[in-house]
Amino acid sequence: MFRDKHFTAIVLAAGKGSRMKSDIPKQYMLINDKEVIYYSLKAFQDSDVDDIILVTREEDIEYCRKDIVEKYHINKVKEIIAGGTERYWSVKNGLDAAVGTDYVLIHDGARPCLDNDMITRLMEDVLVSGACSLGVPAKDTIKVVDDEDYGIDTPDRQYLWQVQTPQAFIYEDLIHAYQEMEKENNINVTDDTMIIERYLGRKSKMVFGSYSNIKITTPEDIFIAKIFLDKT
Ligand code: CTP
Ligand code: MG
């Protein structure tokens, strides 16, 4: 228990990894002989979160149980469940399995460079803000473009952050936001801060993560993540 509250981490690994173009899903690719998904599970295992729900594709549940969770003794994993067709349905399944917790941390299993300091910063913040996300101030100038890729706006960089995970919420709030979202026909969201903005009208606080907390998306990211993991 962290400050007398119960925290559950939901680790997402039910994606197809289509942009990676690899034979095996990116969350199971190896970096220094360990699966990508191992690293963030280990970070949560060594953190103050109370338990972990791992969300995978149905056909990978047994593999994850035997070859990752049991092999590396990640004993905070209380359930391994099947995800859905979109990231937000995978989160929803995780939330349903987390009934009774006070706070949830939603994390992309494709971000292996997470560490205990980042998790603690986020847990401290959610006790105050009720909704927060790791992220980093944008280093590049960001352009909004039209359908022909012509720049039509350049937002002031001072107000731009790149959003990372984990993202932390009061459990009941996020469940409520998902219930509202499920009433929609056209759902178009890429993370959970968008869901509470759109469906609860709530702000979320950006908490400094790390420039090394990258998401493995395309092939070169595996090499970059290895460099960061070798440093720690
Ligand atoms: N994810 C999930 N369920 C889905 C889609 C994504 O659990 N239906 C997870 C992924 O496994 C990943 C995280 O959400 O850990 C972030 O998604 P992303 O980087 O987009 O991964 P993929 O959807 O697998 O990759 P792509 O979009 O390239 O297909
Ligand atoms: Mg995706």
CSV table of C-alpha atoms and ligand atoms in Angstrom, one decimal:
chain,number,residue,atom,x,y,z
A,1,MET,CA,0.0,0.0,0.0
A,2,PHE,CA,1.3,3.4,-1.0
A,3,ARG,CA,0.0,6.1,1.3
A,4,ASP,CA,-2.7,3.7,2.4
A,5,LYS,CA,-4.1,3.4,-1.2
A,6,HIS,CA,-4.3,0.4,-3.4
A,7,PHE,CA,-2.6,0.8,-6.8
A,8,THR,CA,-3.0,-1.6,-9.8
A,9,ALA,CA,-0.9,-1.4,-12.9
A,10,ILE,CA,-2.5,-2.5,-16.1
A,11,VAL,CA,0.2,-3.5,-18.6
A,12,LEU,CA,-0.9,-3.6,-22.2
A,13,ALA,CA,0.5,-6.2,-24.6
A,14,ALA,CA,-2.4,-7.2,-26.8
A,15,GLY,CA,-1.4,-5.2,-29.9
A,16,LYS,CA,-0.3,-6.6,-33.3
A,17,GLY,CA,2.7,-4.4,-33.7
A,18,SER,CA,1.9,-3.8,-37.4
A,19,ARG,CA,4.4,-0.9,-37.8
A,20,MET,CA,7.3,-3.0,-36.5
A,21,LYS,CA,6.9,-5.5,-39.5
A,22,SER,CA,8.4,-8.3,-37.5
A,23,ASP,CA,7.5,-12.0,-37.4
A,24,ILE,CA,6.9,-12.0,-33.7
A,25,PRO,CA,4.9,-9.2,-31.9
A,26,LYS,CA,7.2,-6.4,-30.7
A,27,GLN,CA,6.4,-7.0,-27.1
A,28,TYR,CA,8.1,-10.4,-27.2
A,29,MET,CA,11.1,-9.3,-29.2
A,30,LEU,CA,14.4,-9.8,-27.2
A,31,ILE,CA,16.6,-7.1,-25.9
A,32,ASN,CA,19.7,-8.5,-24.1
A,33,ASP,CA,18.0,-12.0,-24.0
A,34,LYS,CA,14.8,-10.8,-22.3
A,35,GLU,CA,11.4,-10.0,-23.8
A,36,VAL,CA,10.5,-6.3,-24.2
A,37,ILE,CA,7.5,-6.9,-22.0
A,38,TYR,CA,9.7,-8.3,-19.2
A,39,TYR,CA,11.3,-4.9,-18.5
A,40,SER,CA,8.2,-2.9,-17.6
A,41,LEU,CA,6.7,-5.8,-15.6
A,42,LYS,CA,9.9,-5.9,-13.6
A,43,ALA,CA,9.8,-2.2,-13.0
A,44,PHE,CA,6.3,-2.5,-11.6
A,45,GLN,CA,7.3,-5.6,-9.6
A,46,ASP,CA,10.0,-3.5,-7.9
A,47,SER,CA,7.8,-0.5,-7.4
A,48,ASP,CA,5.2,0.4,-4.8
A,49,VAL,CA,2.2,-0.8,-6.9
A,50,ASP,CA,0.2,-3.5,-5.2
A,51,ASP,CA,-0.6,-5.7,-8.2
A,52,ILE,CA,-0.4,-6.0,-11.9
A,53,ILE,CA,-2.9,-7.1,-14.6
A,54,LEU,CA,-1.2,-8.2,-17.8
A,55,VAL,CA,-3.3,-7.8,-21.0
A,56,THR,CA,-2.3,-9.9,-23.9
A,57,ARG,CA,-3.7,-11.6,-27.0
A,58,GLU,CA,-5.8,-14.6,-26.1
A,59,GLU,CA,-3.3,-17.0,-27.8
A,60,ASP,CA,-0.4,-15.6,-25.8
A,61,ILE,CA,-1.8,-16.0,-22.3
A,62,GLU,CA,-0.2,-19.3,-21.5
A,63,TYR,CA,3.1,-18.3,-23.1
A,64,CYS,CA,3.2,-15.1,-20.9
A,65,ARG,CA,2.3,-17.1,-17.8
A,66,LYS,CA,5.0,-19.7,-18.2
A,67,ASP,CA,7.8,-18.0,-20.1
A,68,ILE,CA,7.6,-14.5,-18.6
A,69,VAL,CA,5.6,-14.2,-15.4
A,70,GLU,CA,6.6,-17.5,-13.8
A,71,LYS,CA,10.1,-17.6,-15.3
A,72,TYR,CA,11.1,-14.1,-13.9
A,73,HIS,CA,9.0,-14.4,-10.7
A,74,ILE,CA,6.8,-11.4,-11.4
A,75,ASN,CA,4.5,-12.4,-8.5
A,76,LYS,CA,2.6,-9.2,-8.4
A,77,VAL,CA,0.8,-10.3,-11.6
A,78,LYS,CA,-2.6,-11.3,-10.3
A,79,GLU,CA,-4.2,-11.9,-13.7
A,80,ILE,CA,-3.3,-12.4,-17.3
A,81,ILE,CA,-6.3,-11.6,-19.5
A,82,ALA,CA,-7.2,-11.2,-23.1
A,83,GLY,CA,-7.3,-7.8,-24.7
A,84,GLY,CA,-9.5,-6.3,-27.4
A,85,THR,CA,-9.4,-5.2,-31.0
A,86,GLU,CA,-8.3,-1.6,-30.1
A,87,ARG,CA,-6.0,-0.3,-27.3
A,88,TYR,CA,-9.0,1.2,-25.4
A,89,TRP,CA,-10.8,-2.2,-25.4
A,90,SER,CA,-7.7,-3.8,-24.0
A,91,VAL,CA,-7.7,-1.1,-21.2
A,92,LYS,CA,-11.4,-1.7,-20.6
A,93,ASN,CA,-10.8,-5.4,-20.1
A,94,GLY,CA,-8.0,-4.6,-17.7
A,95,LEU,CA,-10.2,-2.1,-15.8
A,96,ASP,CA,-12.9,-4.8,-15.4
A,97,ALA,CA,-10.3,-7.1,-13.8
A,98,ALA,CA,-9.2,-4.4,-11.4
A,99,VAL,CA,-12.4,-3.9,-9.5
A,100,GLY,CA,-11.9,-2.7,-6.0
A,101,THR,CA,-8.6,-0.8,-6.5
A,102,ASP,CA,-8.2,2.9,-5.7
A,103,TYR,CA,-5.9,3.9,-8.5
A,104,VAL,CA,-4.9,2.5,-11.8
A,105,LEU,CA,-1.7,3.0,-13.8
A,106,ILE,CA,-2.2,2.2,-17.5
A,107,HIS,CA,1.1,1.3,-19.3
A,108,ASP,CA,2.1,0.4,-22.8
A,109,GLY,CA,4.1,-2.9,-22.5
A,110,ALA,CA,6.0,-1.6,-25.5
A,111,ARG,CA,7.8,1.0,-23.3
A,112,PRO,CA,10.6,-1.1,-21.6
A,113,CYS,CA,12.7,1.8,-20.3
A,114,LEU,CA,10.4,2.7,-17.4
A,115,ASP,CA,12.0,2.9,-14.0
A,116,ASN,CA,11.0,3.1,-10.3
A,117,ASP,CA,11.6,6.9,-10.1
A,118,MET,CA,9.2,7.5,-12.9
A,119,ILE,CA,6.5,5.2,-11.4
A,120,THR,CA,6.9,6.9,-8.0
A,121,ARG,CA,6.6,10.4,-9.4
A,122,LEU,CA,3.4,9.4,-11.1
A,123,MET,CA,1.9,7.7,-8.0
A,124,GLU,CA,2.7,10.8,-5.9
A,125,ASP,CA,1.1,13.0,-8.4
A,126,VAL,CA,-2.2,11.1,-8.9
A,127,LEU,CA,-2.9,11.4,-5.2
A,128,VAL,CA,-3.1,15.1,-5.8
A,129,SER,CA,-4.2,15.5,-9.4
A,130,GLY,CA,-6.5,12.5,-9.7
A,131,ALA,CA,-5.4,12.1,-13.3
A,132,CYS,CA,-1.9,12.4,-14.7
A,133,SER,CA,0.5,11.1,-17.4
A,134,LEU,CA,4.2,10.8,-17.8
A,135,GLY,CA,5.5,12.9,-20.7
A,136,VAL,CA,8.3,15.2,-21.8
A,137,PRO,CA,8.3,18.7,-23.2
A,138,ALA,CA,8.6,18.6,-27.0
A,139,LYS,CA,12.1,19.3,-28.3
A,140,ASP,CA,11.1,19.7,-31.9
A,141,THR,CA,8.9,22.3,-33.4
A,142,ILE,CA,5.6,20.6,-34.2
A,143,LYS,CA,3.6,21.4,-37.3
A,144,VAL,CA,-0.1,20.8,-37.9
A,145,VAL,CA,-0.6,19.9,-41.6
A,146,ASP,CA,-3.5,19.6,-44.1
A,147,ASP,CA,-4.4,16.6,-46.2
A,148,GLU,CA,-1.6,17.5,-48.7
A,149,ASP,CA,1.0,17.8,-45.9
A,150,TYR,CA,1.2,21.6,-46.1
A,151,GLY,CA,1.8,23.2,-42.7
A,152,ILE,CA,-1.3,25.1,-41.6
A,153,ASP,CA,-0.3,25.9,-38.0
A,154,THR,CA,2.7,25.9,-35.7
A,155,PRO,CA,1.6,25.6,-32.0
A,156,ASP,CA,3.8,27.4,-29.5
A,157,ARG,CA,6.3,24.8,-28.4
A,158,GLN,CA,6.2,26.1,-24.8
A,159,TYR,CA,2.8,24.4,-24.5
A,160,LEU,CA,3.6,21.1,-26.2
A,161,TRP,CA,4.4,17.8,-24.4
A,162,GLN,CA,4.9,14.4,-25.8
A,163,VAL,CA,2.7,12.0,-24.0
A,164,GLN,CA,4.0,8.8,-22.6
A,165,THR,CA,2.8,6.0,-20.2
A,166,PRO,CA,2.2,5.1,-17.5
A,167,GLN,CA,-0.9,7.2,-17.0
A,168,ALA,CA,-2.6,7.2,-13.6
A,169,PHE,CA,-6.2,7.7,-12.6
A,170,ILE,CA,-8.7,7.4,-9.8
A,171,TYR,CA,-10.2,4.0,-10.7
A,172,GLU,CA,-13.8,5.0,-10.4
A,173,ASP,CA,-13.2,8.1,-12.6
A,174,LEU,CA,-11.7,6.1,-15.4
A,175,ILE,CA,-14.4,3.5,-15.3
A,176,HIS,CA,-17.0,6.3,-15.5
A,177,ALA,CA,-15.3,7.8,-18.5
A,178,TYR,CA,-15.2,4.4,-20.2
A,179,GLN,CA,-19.0,4.0,-19.6
A,180,GLU,CA,-19.6,7.4,-21.2
A,181,MET,CA,-17.3,6.5,-24.1
A,182,GLU,CA,-19.1,3.2,-24.8
A,183,LYS,CA,-22.3,5.2,-25.6
A,184,GLU,CA,-20.5,6.6,-28.7
A,185,ASN,CA,-20.5,5.2,-32.2
A,186,ASN,CA,-17.3,6.8,-33.5
A,187,ILE,CA,-14.6,6.4,-30.9
A,188,ASN,CA,-11.3,8.0,-31.9
A,189,VAL,CA,-8.9,8.1,-29.0
A,190,THR,CA,-5.3,7.0,-28.6
A,191,ASP,CA,-4.8,7.2,-24.8
A,192,ASP,CA,-6.7,7.5,-21.5
A,193,THR,CA,-6.0,11.1,-20.9
A,194,MET,CA,-8.0,11.8,-24.0
A,195,ILE,CA,-10.8,9.7,-22.7
A,196,ILE,CA,-11.1,11.5,-19.4
A,197,GLU,CA,-10.8,14.9,-21.2
A,198,ARG,CA,-13.5,14.0,-23.7
A,199,TYR,CA,-15.9,12.0,-21.6
A,200,LEU,CA,-15.5,13.6,-18.2
A,201,GLY,CA,-14.4,17.1,-19.1
A,202,ARG,CA,-11.4,16.6,-16.8
A,203,LYS,CA,-7.8,17.8,-17.1
A,204,SER,CA,-4.8,15.6,-16.6
A,205,LYS,CA,-1.5,16.7,-15.2
A,206,MET,CA,1.7,16.1,-17.2
A,207,VAL,CA,4.4,14.7,-15.0
A,208,PHE,CA,8.0,14.7,-16.3
A,209,GLY,CA,8.9,11.1,-17.4
A,210,SER,CA,12.1,10.7,-19.3
A,211,TYR,CA,13.4,11.2,-22.8
A,212,SER,CA,14.5,7.6,-22.6
A,213,ASN,CA,10.9,6.3,-21.9
A,214,ILE,CA,10.4,5.6,-25.6
A,215,LYS,CA,7.7,3.4,-27.1
A,216,ILE,CA,9.0,0.7,-29.3
A,217,THR,CA,7.0,1.2,-32.5
A,218,THR,CA,9.3,0.8,-35.6
A,219,PRO,CA,12.5,-1.4,-36.0
A,220,GLU,CA,15.1,1.2,-35.1
A,221,ASP,CA,13.4,1.7,-31.7
A,222,ILE,CA,14.7,-1.7,-30.6
A,223,PHE,CA,18.3,-0.5,-30.9
A,224,ILE,CA,17.6,2.8,-29.2
A,225,ALA,CA,15.9,1.0,-26.3
A,226,LYS,CA,18.9,-1.3,-25.9
A,227,ILE,CA,21.2,1.7,-25.5
A,228,PHE,CA,19.0,3.1,-22.7
A,229,LEU,CA,18.6,-0.3,-21.0
A,230,ASP,CA,22.4,-0.9,-21.1
A,231,LYS,CA,22.9,2.4,-19.3
A,232,THR,CA,20.9,1.4,-16.2
B,1,CTP,N1,-2.3,-2.6,-27.4
B,1,CTP,C1,-3.2,-3.5,-26.8
B,1,CTP,N2,-4.3,-3.8,-27.5
B,1,CTP,C2,-4.6,-3.4,-28.7
B,1,CTP,C3,-3.7,-2.5,-29.3
B,1,CTP,C4,-2.5,-2.1,-28.6
B,1,CTP,O1,-3.0,-3.9,-25.7
B,1,CTP,N3,-5.7,-3.8,-29.3
B,1,CTP,C5,-1.1,-2.3,-26.7
B,1,CTP,C6,0.2,-2.6,-27.4
B,1,CTP,O2,0.5,-4.0,-27.2
B,1,CTP,C7,1.2,-1.6,-26.9
B,1,CTP,C8,0.4,-0.4,-26.5
B,1,CTP,O3,-1.0,-0.9,-26.5
B,1,CTP,O4,1.9,-2.1,-25.8
B,1,CTP,C9,0.6,0.8,-27.4
B,1,CTP,O5,0.1,0.5,-28.7
B,1,CTP,P1,1.0,0.5,-30.1
B,1,CTP,O6,2.3,1.0,-29.8
B,1,CTP,O7,0.1,1.2,-31.1
B,1,CTP,O8,1.2,-1.0,-30.4
B,1,CTP,P2,0.5,-1.9,-31.5
B,1,CTP,O9,-0.9,-1.5,-31.7
B,1,CTP,O10,0.8,-3.3,-31.2
B,1,CTP,O11,1.4,-1.5,-32.8
B,1,CTP,P3,0.8,-0.9,-34.2
B,1,CTP,O12,-0.1,0.2,-33.9
B,1,CTP,O13,2.1,-0.6,-34.9
B,1,CTP,O14,0.1,-2.1,-34.8
B,2,MG,MG,-1.5,0.5,-32.3
